[in-house]
mmCIF file of C-alpha atoms in Angstrom:
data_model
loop_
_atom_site.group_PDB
_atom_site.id
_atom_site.type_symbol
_atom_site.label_atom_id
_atom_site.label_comp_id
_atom_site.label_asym_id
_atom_site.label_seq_id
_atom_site.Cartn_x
_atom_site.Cartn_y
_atom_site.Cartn_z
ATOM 1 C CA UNK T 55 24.073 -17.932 -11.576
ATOM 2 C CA UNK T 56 22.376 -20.139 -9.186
ATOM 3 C CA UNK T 57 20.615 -22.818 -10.661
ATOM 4 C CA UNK T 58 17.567 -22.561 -8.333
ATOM 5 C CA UNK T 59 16.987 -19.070 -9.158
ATOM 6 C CA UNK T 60 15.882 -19.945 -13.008
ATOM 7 C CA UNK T 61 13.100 -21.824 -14.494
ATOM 8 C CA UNK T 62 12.620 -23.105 -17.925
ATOM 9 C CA UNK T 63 9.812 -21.523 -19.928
ATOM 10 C CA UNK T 64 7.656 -23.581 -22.025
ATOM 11 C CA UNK T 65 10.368 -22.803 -25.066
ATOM 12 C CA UNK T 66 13.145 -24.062 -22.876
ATOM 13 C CA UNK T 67 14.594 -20.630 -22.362
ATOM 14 C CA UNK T 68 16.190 -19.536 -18.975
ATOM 15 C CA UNK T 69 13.438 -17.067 -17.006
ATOM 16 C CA UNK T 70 14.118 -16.207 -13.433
ATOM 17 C CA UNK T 71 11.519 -17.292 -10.501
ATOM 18 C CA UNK T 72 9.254 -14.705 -8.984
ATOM 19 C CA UNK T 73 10.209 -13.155 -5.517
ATOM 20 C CA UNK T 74 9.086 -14.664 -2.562
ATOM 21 C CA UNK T 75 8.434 -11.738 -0.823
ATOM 22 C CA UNK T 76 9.805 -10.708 2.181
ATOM 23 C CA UNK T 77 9.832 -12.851 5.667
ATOM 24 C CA UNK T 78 6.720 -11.659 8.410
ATOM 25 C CA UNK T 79 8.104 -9.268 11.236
ATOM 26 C CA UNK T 80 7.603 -9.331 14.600
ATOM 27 C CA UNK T 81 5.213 -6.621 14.156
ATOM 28 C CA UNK T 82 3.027 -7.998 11.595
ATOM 29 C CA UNK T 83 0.601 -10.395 13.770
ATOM 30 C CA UNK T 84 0.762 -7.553 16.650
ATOM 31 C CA UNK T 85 -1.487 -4.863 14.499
ATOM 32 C CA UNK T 86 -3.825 -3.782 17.537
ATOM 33 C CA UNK T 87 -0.990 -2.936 19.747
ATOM 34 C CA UNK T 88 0.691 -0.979 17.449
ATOM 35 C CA UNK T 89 -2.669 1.578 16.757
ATOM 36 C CA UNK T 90 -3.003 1.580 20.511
ATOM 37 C CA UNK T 91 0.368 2.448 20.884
ATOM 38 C CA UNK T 92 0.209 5.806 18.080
ATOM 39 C CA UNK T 93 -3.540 6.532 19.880
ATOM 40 C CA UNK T 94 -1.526 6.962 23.003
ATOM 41 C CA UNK T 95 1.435 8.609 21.586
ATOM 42 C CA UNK T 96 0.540 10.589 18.122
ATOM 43 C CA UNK T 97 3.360 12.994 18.144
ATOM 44 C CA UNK T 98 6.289 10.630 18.705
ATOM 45 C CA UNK T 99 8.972 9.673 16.505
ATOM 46 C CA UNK T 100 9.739 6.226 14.785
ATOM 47 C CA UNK T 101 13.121 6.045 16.917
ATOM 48 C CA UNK T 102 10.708 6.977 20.255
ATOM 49 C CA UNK T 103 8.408 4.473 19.143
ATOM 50 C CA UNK T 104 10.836 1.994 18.705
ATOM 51 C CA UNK T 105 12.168 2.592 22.116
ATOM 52 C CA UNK T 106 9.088 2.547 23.478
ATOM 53 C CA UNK T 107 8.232 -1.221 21.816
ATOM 54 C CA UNK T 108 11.441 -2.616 22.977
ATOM 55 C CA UNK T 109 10.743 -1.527 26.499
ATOM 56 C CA UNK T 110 7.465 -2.520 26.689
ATOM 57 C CA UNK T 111 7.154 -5.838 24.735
ATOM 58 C CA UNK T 112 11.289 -6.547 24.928
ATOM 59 C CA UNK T 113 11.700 -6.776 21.007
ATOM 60 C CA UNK T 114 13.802 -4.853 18.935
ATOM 61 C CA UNK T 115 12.464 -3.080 15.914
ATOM 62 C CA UNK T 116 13.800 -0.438 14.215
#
């Protein structure tokens, strides 16, 4: 076990940590252009809107 994935309770027994969560993706901070993106295309896929991102913006997201 990896000793920085445990903490000590306040009877001294072993009790993992809480999750951090996950990391922020590229698309969190970019909310507006993502509802402009399925106003202008609301029948699309995910794969055609993840085409459509990369070609547009040049980031991969899938």
């Amino acid at each position: 076990m990896n000793s920085g994935a445990c903490i000590l309770d306040a009877f001294g027994h072993l009790k993992p940590k809480k999750q951090g969560g996950s990391p922020k993706t590229v698309l969190n901070s970019r909310t507006t252009e993502l509802t402009q993106m399925g106003e202008k295309f609301p029948d699309s896929t995910l794969s055609e809107y993840c085409e459509y991102w990369r070609l547009s913006y040049n980031e991969a997201v899938s």
